[in-house]
PDB file of C-alpha atoms in Angstrom:
ATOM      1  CA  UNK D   1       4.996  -1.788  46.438  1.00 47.00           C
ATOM      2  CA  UNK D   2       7.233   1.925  46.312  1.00 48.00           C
ATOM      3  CA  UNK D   3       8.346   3.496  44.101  1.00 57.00           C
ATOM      4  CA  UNK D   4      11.719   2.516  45.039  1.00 61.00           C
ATOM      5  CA  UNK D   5      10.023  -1.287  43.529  1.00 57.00           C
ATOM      6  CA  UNK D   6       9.011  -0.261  40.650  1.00 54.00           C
ATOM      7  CA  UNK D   7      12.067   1.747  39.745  1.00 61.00           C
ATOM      8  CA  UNK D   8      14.110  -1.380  40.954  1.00 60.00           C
ATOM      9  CA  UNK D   9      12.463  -3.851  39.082  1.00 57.00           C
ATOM     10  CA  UNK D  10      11.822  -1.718  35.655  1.00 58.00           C
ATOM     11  CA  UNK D  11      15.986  -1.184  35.705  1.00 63.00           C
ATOM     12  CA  UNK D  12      16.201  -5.027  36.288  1.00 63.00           C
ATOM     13  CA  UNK D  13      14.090  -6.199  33.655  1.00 66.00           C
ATOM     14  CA  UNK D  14      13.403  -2.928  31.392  1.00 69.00           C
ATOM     15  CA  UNK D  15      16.469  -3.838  28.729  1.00 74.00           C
ATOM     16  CA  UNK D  16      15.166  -7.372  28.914  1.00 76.00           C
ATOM     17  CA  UNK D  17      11.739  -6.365  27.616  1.00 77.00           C
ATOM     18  CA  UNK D  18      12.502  -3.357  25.502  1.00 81.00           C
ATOM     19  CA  UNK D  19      15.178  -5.562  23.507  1.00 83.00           C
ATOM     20  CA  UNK D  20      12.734  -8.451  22.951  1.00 82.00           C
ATOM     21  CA  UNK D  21       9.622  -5.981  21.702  1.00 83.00           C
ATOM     22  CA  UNK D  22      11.918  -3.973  19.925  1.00 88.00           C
ATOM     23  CA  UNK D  23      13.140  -6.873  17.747  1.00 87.00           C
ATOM     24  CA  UNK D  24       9.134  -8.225  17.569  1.00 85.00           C
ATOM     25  CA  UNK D  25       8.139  -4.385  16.511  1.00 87.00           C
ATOM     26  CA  UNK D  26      11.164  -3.809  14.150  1.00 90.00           C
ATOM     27  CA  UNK D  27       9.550  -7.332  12.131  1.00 86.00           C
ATOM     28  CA  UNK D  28       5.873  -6.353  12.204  1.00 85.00           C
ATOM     29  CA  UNK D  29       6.740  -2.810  11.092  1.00 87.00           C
ATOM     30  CA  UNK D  30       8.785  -4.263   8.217  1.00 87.00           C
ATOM     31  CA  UNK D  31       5.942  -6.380   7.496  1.00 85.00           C
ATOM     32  CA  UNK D  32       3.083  -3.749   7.483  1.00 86.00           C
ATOM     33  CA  UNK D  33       5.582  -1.409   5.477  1.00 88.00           C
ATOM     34  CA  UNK D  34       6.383  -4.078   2.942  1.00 88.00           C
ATOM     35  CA  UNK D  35       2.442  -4.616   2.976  1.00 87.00           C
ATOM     36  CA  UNK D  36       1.717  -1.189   2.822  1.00 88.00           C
ATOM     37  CA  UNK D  37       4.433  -0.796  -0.004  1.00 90.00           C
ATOM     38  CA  UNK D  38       3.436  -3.605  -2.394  1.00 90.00           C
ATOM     39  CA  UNK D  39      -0.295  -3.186  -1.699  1.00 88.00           C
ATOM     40  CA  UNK D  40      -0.171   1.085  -3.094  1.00 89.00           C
ATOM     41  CA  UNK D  41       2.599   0.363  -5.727  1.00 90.00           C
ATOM     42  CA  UNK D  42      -0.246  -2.293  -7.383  1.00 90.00           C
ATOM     43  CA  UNK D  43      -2.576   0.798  -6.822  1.00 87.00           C
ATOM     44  CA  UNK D  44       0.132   3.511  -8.677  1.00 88.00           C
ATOM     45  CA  UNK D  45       0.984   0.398 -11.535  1.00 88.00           C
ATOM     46  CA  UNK D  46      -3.304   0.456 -12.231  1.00 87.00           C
ATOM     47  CA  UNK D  47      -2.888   4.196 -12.887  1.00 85.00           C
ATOM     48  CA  UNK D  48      -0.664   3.131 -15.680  1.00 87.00           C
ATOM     49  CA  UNK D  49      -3.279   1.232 -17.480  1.00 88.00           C
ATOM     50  CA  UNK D  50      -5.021   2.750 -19.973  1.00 89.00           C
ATOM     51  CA  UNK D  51      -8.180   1.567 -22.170  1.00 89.00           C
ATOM     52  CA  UNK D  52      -7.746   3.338 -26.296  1.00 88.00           C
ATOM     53  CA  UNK D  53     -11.014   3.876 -27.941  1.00 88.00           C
ATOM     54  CA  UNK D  54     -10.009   4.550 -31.800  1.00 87.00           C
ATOM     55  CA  UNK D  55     -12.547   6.581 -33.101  1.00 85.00           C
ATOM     56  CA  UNK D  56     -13.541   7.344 -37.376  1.00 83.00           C
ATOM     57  CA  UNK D  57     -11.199  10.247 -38.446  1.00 80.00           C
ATOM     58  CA  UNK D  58     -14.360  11.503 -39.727  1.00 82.00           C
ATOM     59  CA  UNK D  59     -16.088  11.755 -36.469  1.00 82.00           C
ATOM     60  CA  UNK D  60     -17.296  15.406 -35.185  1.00 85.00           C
ATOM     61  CA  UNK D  61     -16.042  16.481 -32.005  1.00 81.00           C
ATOM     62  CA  UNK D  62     -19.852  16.242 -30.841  1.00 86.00           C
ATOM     63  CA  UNK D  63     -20.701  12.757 -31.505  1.00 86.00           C
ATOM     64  CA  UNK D  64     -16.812  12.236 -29.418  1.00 85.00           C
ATOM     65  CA  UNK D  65     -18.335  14.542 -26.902  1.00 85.00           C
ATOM     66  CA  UNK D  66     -21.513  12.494 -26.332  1.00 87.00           C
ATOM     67  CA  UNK D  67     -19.826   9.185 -25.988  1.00 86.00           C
ATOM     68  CA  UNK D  68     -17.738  10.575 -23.075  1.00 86.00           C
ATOM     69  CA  UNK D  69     -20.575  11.884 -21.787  1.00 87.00           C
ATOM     70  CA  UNK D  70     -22.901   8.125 -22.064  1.00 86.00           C
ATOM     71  CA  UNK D  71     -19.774   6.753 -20.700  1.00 86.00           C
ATOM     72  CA  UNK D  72     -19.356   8.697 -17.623  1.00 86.00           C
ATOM     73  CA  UNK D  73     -23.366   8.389 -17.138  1.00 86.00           C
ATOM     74  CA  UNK D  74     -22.615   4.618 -17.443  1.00 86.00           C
ATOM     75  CA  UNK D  75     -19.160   3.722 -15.247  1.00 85.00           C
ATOM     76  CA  UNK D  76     -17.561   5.279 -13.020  1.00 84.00           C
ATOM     77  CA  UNK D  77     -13.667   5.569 -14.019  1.00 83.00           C
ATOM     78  CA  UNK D  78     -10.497   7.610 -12.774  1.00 85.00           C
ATOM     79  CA  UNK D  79     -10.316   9.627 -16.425  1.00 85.00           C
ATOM     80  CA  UNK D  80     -11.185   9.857 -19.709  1.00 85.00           C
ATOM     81  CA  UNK D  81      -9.423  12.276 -21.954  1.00 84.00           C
ATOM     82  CA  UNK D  82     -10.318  12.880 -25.439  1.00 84.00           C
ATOM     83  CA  UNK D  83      -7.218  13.091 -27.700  1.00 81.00           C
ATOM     84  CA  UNK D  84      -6.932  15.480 -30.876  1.00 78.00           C
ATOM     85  CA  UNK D  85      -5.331  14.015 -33.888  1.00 76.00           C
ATOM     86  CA  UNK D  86      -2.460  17.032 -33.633  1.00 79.00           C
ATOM     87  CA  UNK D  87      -2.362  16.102 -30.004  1.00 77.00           C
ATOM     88  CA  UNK D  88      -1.543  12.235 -31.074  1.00 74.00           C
ATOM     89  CA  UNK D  89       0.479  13.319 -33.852  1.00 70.00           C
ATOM     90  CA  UNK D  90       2.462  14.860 -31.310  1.00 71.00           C
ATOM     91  CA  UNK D  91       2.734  12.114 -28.532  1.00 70.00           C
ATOM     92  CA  UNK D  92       3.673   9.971 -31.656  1.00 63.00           C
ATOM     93  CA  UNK D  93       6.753  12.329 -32.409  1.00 63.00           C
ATOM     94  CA  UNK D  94       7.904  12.062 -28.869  1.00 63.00           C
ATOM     95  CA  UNK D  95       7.932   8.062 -29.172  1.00 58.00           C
ATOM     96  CA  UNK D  96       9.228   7.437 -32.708  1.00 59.00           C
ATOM     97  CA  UNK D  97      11.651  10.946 -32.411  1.00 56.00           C
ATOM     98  CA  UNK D  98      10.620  14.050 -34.622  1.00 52.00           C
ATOM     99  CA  UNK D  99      13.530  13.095 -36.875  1.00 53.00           C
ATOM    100  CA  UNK D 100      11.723  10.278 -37.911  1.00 52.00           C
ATOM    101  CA  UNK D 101      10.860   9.818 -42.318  1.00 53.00           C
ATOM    102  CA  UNK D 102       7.459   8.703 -41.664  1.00 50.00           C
ATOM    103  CA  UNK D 103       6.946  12.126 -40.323  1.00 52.00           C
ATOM    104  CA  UNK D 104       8.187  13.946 -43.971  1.00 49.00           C
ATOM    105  CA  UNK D 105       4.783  12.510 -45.779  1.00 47.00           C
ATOM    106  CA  UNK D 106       2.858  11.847 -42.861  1.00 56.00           C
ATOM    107  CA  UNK D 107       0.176  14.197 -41.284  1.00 59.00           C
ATOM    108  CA  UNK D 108      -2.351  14.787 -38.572  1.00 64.00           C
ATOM    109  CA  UNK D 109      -5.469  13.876 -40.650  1.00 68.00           C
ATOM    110  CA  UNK D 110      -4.438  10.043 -41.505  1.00 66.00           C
ATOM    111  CA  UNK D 111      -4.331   9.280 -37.434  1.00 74.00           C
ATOM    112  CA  UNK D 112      -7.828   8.066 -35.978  1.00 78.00           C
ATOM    113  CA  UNK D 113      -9.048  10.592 -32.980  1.00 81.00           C
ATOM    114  CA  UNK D 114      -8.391   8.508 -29.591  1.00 85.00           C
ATOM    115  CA  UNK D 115     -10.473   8.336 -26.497  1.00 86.00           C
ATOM    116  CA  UNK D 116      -8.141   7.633 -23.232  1.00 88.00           C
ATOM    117  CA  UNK D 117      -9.465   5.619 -20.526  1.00 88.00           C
ATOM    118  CA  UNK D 118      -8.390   5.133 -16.975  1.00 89.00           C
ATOM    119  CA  UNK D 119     -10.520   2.723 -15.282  1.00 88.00           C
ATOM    120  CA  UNK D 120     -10.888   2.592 -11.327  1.00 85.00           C
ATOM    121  CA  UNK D 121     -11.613  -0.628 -11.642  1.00 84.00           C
ATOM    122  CA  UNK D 122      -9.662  -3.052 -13.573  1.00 87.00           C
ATOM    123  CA  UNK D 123     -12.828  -5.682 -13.144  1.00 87.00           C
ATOM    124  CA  UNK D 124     -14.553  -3.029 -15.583  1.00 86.00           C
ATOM    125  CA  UNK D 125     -12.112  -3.272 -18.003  1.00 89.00           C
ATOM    126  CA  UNK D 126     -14.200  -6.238 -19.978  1.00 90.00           C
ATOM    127  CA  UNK D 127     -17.519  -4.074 -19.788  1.00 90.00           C
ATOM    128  CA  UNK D 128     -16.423  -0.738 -20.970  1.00 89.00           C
ATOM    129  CA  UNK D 129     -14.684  -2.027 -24.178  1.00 90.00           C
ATOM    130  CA  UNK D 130     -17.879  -4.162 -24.733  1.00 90.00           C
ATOM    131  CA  UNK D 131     -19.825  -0.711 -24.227  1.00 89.00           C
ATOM    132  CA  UNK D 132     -17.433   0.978 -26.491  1.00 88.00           C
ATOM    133  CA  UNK D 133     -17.559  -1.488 -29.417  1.00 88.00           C
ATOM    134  CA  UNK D 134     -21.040  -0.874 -29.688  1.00 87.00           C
ATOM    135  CA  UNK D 135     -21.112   2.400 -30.746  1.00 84.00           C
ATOM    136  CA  UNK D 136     -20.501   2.418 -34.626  1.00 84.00           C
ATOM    137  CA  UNK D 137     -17.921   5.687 -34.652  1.00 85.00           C
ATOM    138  CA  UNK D 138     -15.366   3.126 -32.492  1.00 86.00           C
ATOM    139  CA  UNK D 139     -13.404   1.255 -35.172  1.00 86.00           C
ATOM    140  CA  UNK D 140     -10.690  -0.523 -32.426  1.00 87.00           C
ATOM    141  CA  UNK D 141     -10.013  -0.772 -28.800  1.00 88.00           C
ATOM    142  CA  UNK D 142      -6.899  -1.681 -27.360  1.00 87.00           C
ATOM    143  CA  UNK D 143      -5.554  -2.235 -23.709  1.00 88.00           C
ATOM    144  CA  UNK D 144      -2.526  -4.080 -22.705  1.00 88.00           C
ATOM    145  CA  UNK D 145      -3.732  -7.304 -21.747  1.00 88.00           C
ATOM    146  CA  UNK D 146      -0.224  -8.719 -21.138  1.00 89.00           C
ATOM    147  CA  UNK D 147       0.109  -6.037 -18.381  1.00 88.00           C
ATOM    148  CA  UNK D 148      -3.407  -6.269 -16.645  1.00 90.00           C
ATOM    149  CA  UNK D 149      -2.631 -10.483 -15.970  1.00 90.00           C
ATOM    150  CA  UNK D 150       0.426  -9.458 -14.516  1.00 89.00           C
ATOM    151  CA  UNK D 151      -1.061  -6.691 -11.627  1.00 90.00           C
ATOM    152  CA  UNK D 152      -3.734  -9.479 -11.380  1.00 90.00           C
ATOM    153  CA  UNK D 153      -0.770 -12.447 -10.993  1.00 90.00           C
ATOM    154  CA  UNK D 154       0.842  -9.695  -8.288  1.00 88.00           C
ATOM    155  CA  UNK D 155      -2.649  -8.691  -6.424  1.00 89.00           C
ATOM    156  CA  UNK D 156      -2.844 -12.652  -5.524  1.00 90.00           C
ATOM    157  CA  UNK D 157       0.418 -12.814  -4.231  1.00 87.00           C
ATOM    158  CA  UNK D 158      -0.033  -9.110  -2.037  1.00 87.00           C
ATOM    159  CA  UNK D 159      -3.652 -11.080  -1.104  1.00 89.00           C
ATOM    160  CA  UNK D 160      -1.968 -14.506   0.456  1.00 89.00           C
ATOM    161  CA  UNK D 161       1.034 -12.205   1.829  1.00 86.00           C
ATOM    162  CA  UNK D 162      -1.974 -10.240   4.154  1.00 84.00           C
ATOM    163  CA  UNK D 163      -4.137 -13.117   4.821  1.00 85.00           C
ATOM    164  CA  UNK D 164      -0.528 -14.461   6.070  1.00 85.00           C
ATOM    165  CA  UNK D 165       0.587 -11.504   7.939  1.00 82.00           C
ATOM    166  CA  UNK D 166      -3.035 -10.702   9.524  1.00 81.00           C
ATOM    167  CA  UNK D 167      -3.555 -14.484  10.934  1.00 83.00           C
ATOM    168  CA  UNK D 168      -0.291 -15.484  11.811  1.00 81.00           C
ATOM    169  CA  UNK D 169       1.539 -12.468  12.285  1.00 78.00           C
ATOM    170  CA  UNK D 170      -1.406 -11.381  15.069  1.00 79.00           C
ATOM    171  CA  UNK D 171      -1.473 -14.257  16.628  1.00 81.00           C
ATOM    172  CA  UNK D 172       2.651 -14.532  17.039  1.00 80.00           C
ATOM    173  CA  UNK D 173       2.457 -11.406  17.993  1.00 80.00           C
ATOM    174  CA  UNK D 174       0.272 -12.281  21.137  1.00 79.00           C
ATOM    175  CA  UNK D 175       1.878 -15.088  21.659  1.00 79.00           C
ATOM    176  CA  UNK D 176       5.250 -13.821  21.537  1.00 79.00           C
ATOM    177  CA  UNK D 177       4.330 -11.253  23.703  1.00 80.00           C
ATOM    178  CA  UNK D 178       2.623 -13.549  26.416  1.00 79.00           C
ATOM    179  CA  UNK D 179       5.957 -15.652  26.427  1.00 75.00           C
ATOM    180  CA  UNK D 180       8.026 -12.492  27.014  1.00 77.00           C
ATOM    181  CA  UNK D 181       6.249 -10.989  30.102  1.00 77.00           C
ATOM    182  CA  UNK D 182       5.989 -14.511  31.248  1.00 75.00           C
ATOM    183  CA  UNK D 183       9.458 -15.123  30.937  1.00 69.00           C
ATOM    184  CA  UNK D 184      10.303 -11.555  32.696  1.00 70.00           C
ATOM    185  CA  UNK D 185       7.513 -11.972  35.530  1.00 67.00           C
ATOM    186  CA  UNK D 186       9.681 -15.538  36.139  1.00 64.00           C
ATOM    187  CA  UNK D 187      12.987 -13.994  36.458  1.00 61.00           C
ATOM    188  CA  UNK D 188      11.676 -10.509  38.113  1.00 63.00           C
ATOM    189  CA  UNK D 189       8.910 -11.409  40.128  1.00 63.00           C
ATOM    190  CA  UNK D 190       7.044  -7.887  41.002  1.00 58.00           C
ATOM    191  CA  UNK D 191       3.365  -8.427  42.269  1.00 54.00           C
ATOM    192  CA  UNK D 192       1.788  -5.136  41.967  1.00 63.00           C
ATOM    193  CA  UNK D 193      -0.505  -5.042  39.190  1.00 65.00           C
ATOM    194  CA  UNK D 194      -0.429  -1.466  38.049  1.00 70.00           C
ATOM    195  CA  UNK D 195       3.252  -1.300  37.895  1.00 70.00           C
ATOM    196  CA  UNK D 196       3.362  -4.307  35.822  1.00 70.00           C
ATOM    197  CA  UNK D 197       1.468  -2.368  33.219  1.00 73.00           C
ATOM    198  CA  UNK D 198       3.278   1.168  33.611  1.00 76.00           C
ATOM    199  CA  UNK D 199       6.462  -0.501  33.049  1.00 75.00           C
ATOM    200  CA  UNK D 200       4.758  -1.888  30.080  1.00 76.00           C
ATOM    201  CA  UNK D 201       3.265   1.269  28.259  1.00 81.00           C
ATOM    202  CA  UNK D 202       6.888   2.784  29.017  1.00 82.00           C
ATOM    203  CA  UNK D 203       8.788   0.074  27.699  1.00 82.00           C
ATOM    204  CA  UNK D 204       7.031  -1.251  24.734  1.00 84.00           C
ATOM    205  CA  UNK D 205       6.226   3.060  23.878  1.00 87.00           C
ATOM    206  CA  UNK D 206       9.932   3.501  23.677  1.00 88.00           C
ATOM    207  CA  UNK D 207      10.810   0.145  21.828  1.00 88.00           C
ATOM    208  CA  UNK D 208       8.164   0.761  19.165  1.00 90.00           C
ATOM    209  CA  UNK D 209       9.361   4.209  18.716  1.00 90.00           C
ATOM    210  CA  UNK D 210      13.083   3.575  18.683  1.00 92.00           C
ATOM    211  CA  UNK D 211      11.645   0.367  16.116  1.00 91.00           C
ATOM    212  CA  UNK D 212      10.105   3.061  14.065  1.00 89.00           C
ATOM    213  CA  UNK D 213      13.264   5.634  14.064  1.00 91.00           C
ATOM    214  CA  UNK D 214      14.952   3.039  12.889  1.00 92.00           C
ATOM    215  CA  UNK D 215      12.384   1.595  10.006  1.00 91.00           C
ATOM    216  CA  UNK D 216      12.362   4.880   8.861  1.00 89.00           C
ATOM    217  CA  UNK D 217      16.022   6.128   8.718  1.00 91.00           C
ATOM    218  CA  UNK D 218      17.209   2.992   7.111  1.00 90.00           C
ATOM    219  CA  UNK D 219      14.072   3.589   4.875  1.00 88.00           C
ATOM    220  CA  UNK D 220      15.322   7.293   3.943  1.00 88.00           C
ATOM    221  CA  UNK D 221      18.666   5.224   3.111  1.00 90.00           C
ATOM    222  CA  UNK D 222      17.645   2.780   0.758  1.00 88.00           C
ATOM    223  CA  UNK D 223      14.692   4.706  -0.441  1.00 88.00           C
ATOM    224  CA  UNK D 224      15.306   5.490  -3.737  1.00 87.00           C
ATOM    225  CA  UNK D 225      16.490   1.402  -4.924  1.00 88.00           C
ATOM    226  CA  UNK D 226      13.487  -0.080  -3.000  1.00 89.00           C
ATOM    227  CA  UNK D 227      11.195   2.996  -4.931  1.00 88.00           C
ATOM    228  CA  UNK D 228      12.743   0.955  -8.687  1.00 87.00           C
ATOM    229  CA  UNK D 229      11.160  -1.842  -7.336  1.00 87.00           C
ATOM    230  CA  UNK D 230       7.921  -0.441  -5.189  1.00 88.00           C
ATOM    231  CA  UNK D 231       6.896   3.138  -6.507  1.00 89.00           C
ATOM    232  CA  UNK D 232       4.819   3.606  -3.338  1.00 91.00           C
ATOM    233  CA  UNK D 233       7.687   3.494  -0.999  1.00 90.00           C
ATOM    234  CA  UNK D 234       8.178   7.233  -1.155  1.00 87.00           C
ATOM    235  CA  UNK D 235       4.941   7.602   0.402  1.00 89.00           C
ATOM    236  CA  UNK D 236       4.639   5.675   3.237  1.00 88.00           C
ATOM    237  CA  UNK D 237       6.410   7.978   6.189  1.00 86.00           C
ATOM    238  CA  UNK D 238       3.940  10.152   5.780  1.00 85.00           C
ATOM    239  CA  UNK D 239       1.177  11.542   8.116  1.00 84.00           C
ATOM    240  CA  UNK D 240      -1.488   8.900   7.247  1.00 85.00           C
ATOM    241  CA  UNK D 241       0.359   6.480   7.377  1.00 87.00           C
ATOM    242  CA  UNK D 242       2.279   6.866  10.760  1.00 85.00           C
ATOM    243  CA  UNK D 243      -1.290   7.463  12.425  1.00 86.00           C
ATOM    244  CA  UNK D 244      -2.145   3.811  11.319  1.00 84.00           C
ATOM    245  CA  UNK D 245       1.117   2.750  13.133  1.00 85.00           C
ATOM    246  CA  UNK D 246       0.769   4.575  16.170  1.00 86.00           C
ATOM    247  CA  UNK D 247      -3.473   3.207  16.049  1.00 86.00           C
ATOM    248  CA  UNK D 248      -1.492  -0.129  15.866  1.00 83.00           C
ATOM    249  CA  UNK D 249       1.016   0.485  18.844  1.00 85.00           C
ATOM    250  CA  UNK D 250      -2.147   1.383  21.093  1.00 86.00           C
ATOM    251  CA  UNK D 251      -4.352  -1.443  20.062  1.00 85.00           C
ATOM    252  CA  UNK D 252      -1.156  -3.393  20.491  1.00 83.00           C
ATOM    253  CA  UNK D 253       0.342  -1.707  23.812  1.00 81.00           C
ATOM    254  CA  UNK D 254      -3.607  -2.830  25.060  1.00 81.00           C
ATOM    255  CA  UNK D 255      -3.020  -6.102  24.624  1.00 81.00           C
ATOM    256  CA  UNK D 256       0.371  -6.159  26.367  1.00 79.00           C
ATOM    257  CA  UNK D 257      -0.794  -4.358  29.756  1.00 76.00           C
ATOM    258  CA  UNK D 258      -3.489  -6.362  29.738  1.00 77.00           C
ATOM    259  CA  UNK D 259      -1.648  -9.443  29.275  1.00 77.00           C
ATOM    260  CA  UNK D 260       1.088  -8.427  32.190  1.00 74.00           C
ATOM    261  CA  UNK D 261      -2.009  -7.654  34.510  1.00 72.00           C
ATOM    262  CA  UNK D 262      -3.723 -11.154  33.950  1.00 74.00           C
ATOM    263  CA  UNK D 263      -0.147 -12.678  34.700  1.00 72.00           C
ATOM    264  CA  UNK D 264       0.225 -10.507  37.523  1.00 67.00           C
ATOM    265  CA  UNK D 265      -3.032 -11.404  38.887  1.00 65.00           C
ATOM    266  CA  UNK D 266      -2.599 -15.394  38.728  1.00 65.00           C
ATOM    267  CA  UNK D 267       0.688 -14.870  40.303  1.00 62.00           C
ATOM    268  CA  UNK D 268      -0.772 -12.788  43.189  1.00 54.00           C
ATOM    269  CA  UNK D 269      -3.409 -15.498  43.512  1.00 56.00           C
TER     270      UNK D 269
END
């Protein structure tokens, strides 16, 4: 086979192939964004959820000082911020509005000092507050409880969408993908093995690329109603994450050529 062959039969077939994996790539892209989305907005809405620690008004700064430290020795946790009363008393203006009555007999002194927690782990949630209650200079501890069965009601549904999208998805994928080249090596029959699978790696590179432009300007579009709904949008065109895709178009581009070579072989056989 020429060159003249190859160019023949990639003109005859190439809008064939690149329309057919450019549809397949523009719905796993959507997928792994939409993955990708859901699975670091649950990570951003954990942020969010803090553990209180009310501590005795009477309490010196010390004794506060050496419970951060046991608990740091103890669990390992994204931050945990001691809070002045003047620094709550403050916070509390912000909330309420300075303007407020309760502010015109109120003071500093009749809030309890506060210990902020952000856990890493929302499994540790249970254990920290049980640590926490122990000490006798922790009068309350609060969380929102209401909010931490939701992210867990929303990590299940993320969990089934993967387990979906990594079974099913790959395996459409390759099967998609052996029904396409089969389809093309019917209609186009060209026998030479390695042009099979350069016409692949340049069709299926400029599909998933042109499936990716176009991901990612409609993304830019829309980015700032589908960020009200998942706050990790903004971050997904970056570096990181378009290495990941492009990883995934080589694994992927693998299994293509080596697909069109095994078809290519039985056919030459």
């Amino acid at each position: 086979m020429g060159s003249r062959d190859f160019i023949e039969g990639l003109k005859n077939k190439g809008f064939f192939v690149f329309i057919g994996f450019f549809i397949l790539y523009i719905l796993l892209l959507f997928l792994i964004i939409f993955i990708t989305s859901m699975n670091g907005s649950l990570n951003l809405w954990a942020e969010k959820i803090k553990i209180y620690a009310f501590v005795n008004p009477k309490t010196s700064d010390s004794d506060i000082v050496k419970l951060l430290t046991d608990l740091k020795s103890n669990f390992h946790f994204k931050e945990a911020t001691y809070i002045t009363q003047k620094e709550a008393w403050e916070k509390l203006k912000e909330v309420v509005g300075r303007e407020n009555d309760i502010f015109a007999w109120g003071s500093p002194d009749s809030l309890p000092k506060t210990i902020e927690i952000t856990p890493s782990l929302l499994e540790n949630i249970p254990d920290i507050i049980r640590y926490l209650l122990n000490y006798n200079i922790v009068e309350d501890v609060r969380y929102p409880e209401e909010m931490v069965t939701q992210w867990y009601n929303l990590q299940g549904l993320v969990e089934i969408i993967k387990k979906i999208f990594t079974y099913l998805g790959s395996l459409s994928f390759l099967l998609l993908s052996v029904e396409l080249l089969t389809h093309t090596h019917l209609a186009y029959p060209i026998f030479s093995v390695p042009s099979q699978i350069i016409e692949n790696i340049i069709i299926t590179t400029i599909s998933f690329f042109s499936a990716l432009a176009s991901i990612s300007f409609l993304g830019n579009i829309f980015k700032d109603h589908i960020s009200t709904i998942l706050p990790y949008f903004s971050y997904v065109f970056d570096l990181k994450h378009i290495l990941i895709w492009t990883f995934y178009f080589v694994i992927s581009n693998v299994i293509i050529s080596f697909t069109s070579a095994l078809i290519s072989f039985q056919r030459l056989r």
